[in-house]
Amino acid sequence: MKAEMPMMTARFATPLGDFEMLRNGRNVEYAIACGTADTYYRDGTPLHPDGCYVARVSTLGMRPGDTVVACFPSVSTLILDGGDENTVNAVAQLPAYALGIGCDDTENLEMLWSRRKQQHDREMGPFLTPRMFPYSWLGLTARCDGFVFRIEDDPEAYLQYRGVDGTPYPDRTDIAVTLVWDSLVHDYAQEIVSFLTC
């Protein structure tokens, strides 16, 4: 049964094996919650995958040069799937399931951020930090079991960004990874995991 509220864990059990997040090679706790973008329309029919979650690890307390890995250690067949203009994703077809993982395309978003900063784009609000995120996405792990991120700047500086209610804005300091899987008994399994992770 899906959890209603985010829960903290160091290993999230799935039908594909545990999902883990590591900082400099050591497991760290992260928040895991049901994904809200969990609907794929095929010929006007809404379809939902067997699993759709978002894992978020805070970068606060991390230092420039630290690495974060988000992975399924039991899966070594992920291949990059293209994503879209602001996201990247990877997919795998396993014996019983299709799997997809996705995240922000930090390279593209940083390029857009820099351009809009140079143009003094008021729609972006105040430019309080040199980067949009204190981290960058580096690509797939060497084992093709997940994604690698690197801390590029002091995450504490990104706490300056606040939501409308004044609370810290976690999209600037958290690394978020979308996880989607669906049984291969569905002929759309590969399509749905690809679509929902990009």
mmCIF file of C-alpha atoms in Angstrom, residues 75-186:
data_model
loop_
_atom_site.group_PDB
_atom_site.id
_atom_site.type_symbol
_atom_site.label_atom_id
_atom_site.label_comp_id
_atom_site.label_asym_id
_atom_site.label_seq_id
_atom_site.Cartn_x
_atom_site.Cartn_y
_atom_site.Cartn_z
ATOM 1 C CA VAL A 75 19.633 -3.235 -11.456
ATOM 2 C CA SER A 76 22.558 -2.718 -13.846
ATOM 3 C CA THR A 77 20.759 -2.198 -17.136
ATOM 4 C CA LEU A 78 19.567 1.420 -17.059
ATOM 5 C CA ILE A 79 20.039 3.334 -20.295
ATOM 6 C CA LEU A 80 19.519 7.050 -20.853
ATOM 7 C CA ASP A 81 16.140 7.731 -22.450
ATOM 8 C CA GLY A 82 16.405 11.390 -23.416
ATOM 9 C CA GLY A 83 14.077 13.107 -20.971
ATOM 10 C CA ASP A 84 12.734 16.454 -22.134
ATOM 11 C CA GLU A 85 14.118 19.998 -22.214
ATOM 12 C CA ASN A 86 14.365 20.292 -18.412
ATOM 13 C CA THR A 87 14.628 16.666 -17.270
ATOM 14 C CA VAL A 88 16.726 13.578 -17.862
ATOM 15 C CA ASN A 89 15.636 9.989 -17.434
ATOM 16 C CA ALA A 90 16.846 6.420 -17.784
ATOM 17 C CA VAL A 91 14.881 3.204 -18.293
ATOM 18 C CA ALA A 92 15.412 -0.536 -18.000
ATOM 19 C CA GLN A 93 13.402 -3.578 -18.969
ATOM 20 C CA LEU A 94 13.732 -6.267 -16.312
ATOM 21 C CA PRO A 95 12.293 -9.801 -16.386
ATOM 22 C CA ALA A 96 8.912 -8.765 -14.950
ATOM 23 C CA TYR A 97 8.943 -4.957 -14.877
ATOM 24 C CA ALA A 98 9.841 -1.843 -16.807
ATOM 25 C CA LEU A 99 11.685 0.714 -14.649
ATOM 26 C CA GLY A 100 12.283 4.418 -15.143
ATOM 27 C CA ILE A 101 14.099 7.034 -13.075
ATOM 28 C CA GLY A 102 14.247 10.753 -13.751
ATOM 29 C CA CYS A 103 15.504 14.068 -12.371
ATOM 30 C CA ASP A 104 16.083 17.695 -13.301
ATOM 31 C CA ASP A 105 18.463 18.338 -16.189
ATOM 32 C CA THR A 106 20.724 20.600 -14.147
ATOM 33 C CA GLU A 107 23.008 21.446 -17.074
ATOM 34 C CA ASN A 108 20.139 22.806 -19.159
ATOM 35 C CA LEU A 109 18.436 24.527 -16.227
ATOM 36 C CA GLU A 110 21.697 26.201 -15.155
ATOM 37 C CA MET A 111 22.236 27.457 -18.712
ATOM 38 C CA LEU A 112 18.716 28.946 -18.774
ATOM 39 C CA TRP A 113 19.232 30.404 -15.275
ATOM 40 C CA SER A 114 22.482 32.045 -16.326
ATOM 41 C CA ARG A 115 20.946 33.500 -19.487
ATOM 42 C CA ARG A 116 17.914 34.881 -17.625
ATOM 43 C CA LYS A 117 20.190 36.251 -14.903
ATOM 44 C CA GLN A 118 22.240 38.120 -17.529
ATOM 45 C CA GLN A 119 19.011 39.511 -18.988
ATOM 46 C CA HIS A 120 17.806 40.598 -15.504
ATOM 47 C CA ASP A 121 14.595 38.608 -16.006
ATOM 48 C CA ARG A 122 12.231 39.860 -13.273
ATOM 49 C CA GLU A 123 9.964 36.793 -13.624
ATOM 50 C CA MET A 124 12.737 34.709 -12.045
ATOM 51 C CA GLY A 125 12.605 36.765 -8.851
ATOM 52 C CA PRO A 126 15.826 37.720 -7.090
ATOM 53 C CA PHE A 127 19.032 35.998 -8.188
ATOM 54 C CA LEU A 128 20.447 35.325 -4.733
ATOM 55 C CA THR A 129 23.005 32.654 -5.631
ATOM 56 C CA PRO A 130 25.483 32.073 -8.475
ATOM 57 C CA ARG A 131 23.662 28.876 -9.516
ATOM 58 C CA MET A 132 20.081 27.661 -9.610
ATOM 59 C CA PHE A 133 20.977 24.509 -7.643
ATOM 60 C CA PRO A 134 23.989 23.810 -5.423
ATOM 61 C CA TYR A 135 24.493 20.490 -7.246
ATOM 62 C CA SER A 136 24.812 19.088 -10.769
ATOM 63 C CA TRP A 137 23.657 15.850 -12.399
ATOM 64 C CA LEU A 138 26.661 13.973 -13.806
ATOM 65 C CA GLY A 139 24.913 11.059 -15.547
ATOM 66 C CA LEU A 140 24.532 7.332 -14.986
ATOM 67 C CA THR A 141 26.668 5.469 -12.482
ATOM 68 C CA ALA A 142 29.451 3.251 -13.866
ATOM 69 C CA ARG A 143 27.259 0.228 -13.017
ATOM 70 C CA CYS A 144 24.228 1.714 -14.853
ATOM 71 C CA ASP A 145 22.149 1.281 -11.695
ATOM 72 C CA GLY A 146 21.265 4.938 -11.076
ATOM 73 C CA PHE A 147 22.315 8.591 -11.230
ATOM 74 C CA VAL A 148 25.353 10.477 -9.911
ATOM 75 C CA PHE A 149 25.222 14.063 -8.616
ATOM 76 C CA ARG A 150 28.004 16.351 -7.382
ATOM 77 C CA ILE A 151 27.721 19.219 -4.910
ATOM 78 C CA GLU A 152 29.026 22.357 -6.646
ATOM 79 C CA ASP A 153 28.335 25.124 -4.114
ATOM 80 C CA ASP A 154 27.505 25.573 -0.428
ATOM 81 C CA PRO A 155 23.891 24.370 -0.113
ATOM 82 C CA GLU A 156 23.300 26.591 2.943
ATOM 83 C CA ALA A 157 23.415 29.664 0.679
ATOM 84 C CA TYR A 158 20.362 28.349 -1.194
ATOM 85 C CA LEU A 159 18.199 28.590 1.922
ATOM 86 C CA GLN A 160 17.737 32.255 0.981
ATOM 87 C CA TYR A 161 15.045 31.125 -1.461
ATOM 88 C CA ARG A 162 11.729 30.942 0.359
ATOM 89 C CA GLY A 163 8.224 29.894 -0.527
ATOM 90 C CA VAL A 164 5.367 32.375 -0.429
ATOM 91 C CA ASP A 165 4.782 31.480 3.229
ATOM 92 C CA GLY A 166 8.429 32.209 4.090
ATOM 93 C CA THR A 167 9.498 28.582 4.553
ATOM 94 C CA PRO A 168 12.656 27.271 2.846
ATOM 95 C CA TYR A 169 12.139 26.243 -0.763
ATOM 96 C CA PRO A 170 13.324 22.605 -0.964
ATOM 97 C CA ASP A 171 13.451 22.458 -4.766
ATOM 98 C CA ARG A 172 16.639 24.513 -4.544
ATOM 99 C CA THR A 173 18.389 22.400 -1.899
ATOM 100 C CA ASP A 174 16.996 18.875 -2.358
ATOM 101 C CA ILE A 175 18.042 16.367 -4.990
ATOM 102 C CA ALA A 176 14.788 14.814 -6.197
ATOM 103 C CA VAL A 177 14.581 11.589 -8.211
ATOM 104 C CA THR A 178 11.373 10.164 -9.688
ATOM 105 C CA LEU A 179 10.993 6.358 -9.608
ATOM 106 C CA VAL A 180 8.380 4.586 -11.747
ATOM 107 C CA TRP A 181 7.854 0.901 -12.450
ATOM 108 C CA ASP A 182 5.149 -1.102 -14.147
ATOM 109 C CA SER A 183 4.517 -4.784 -14.799
ATOM 110 C CA LEU A 184 5.374 -6.058 -18.260
ATOM 111 C CA VAL A 185 1.957 -7.710 -18.378
ATOM 112 C CA HIS A 186 0.851 -4.244 -19.556
#
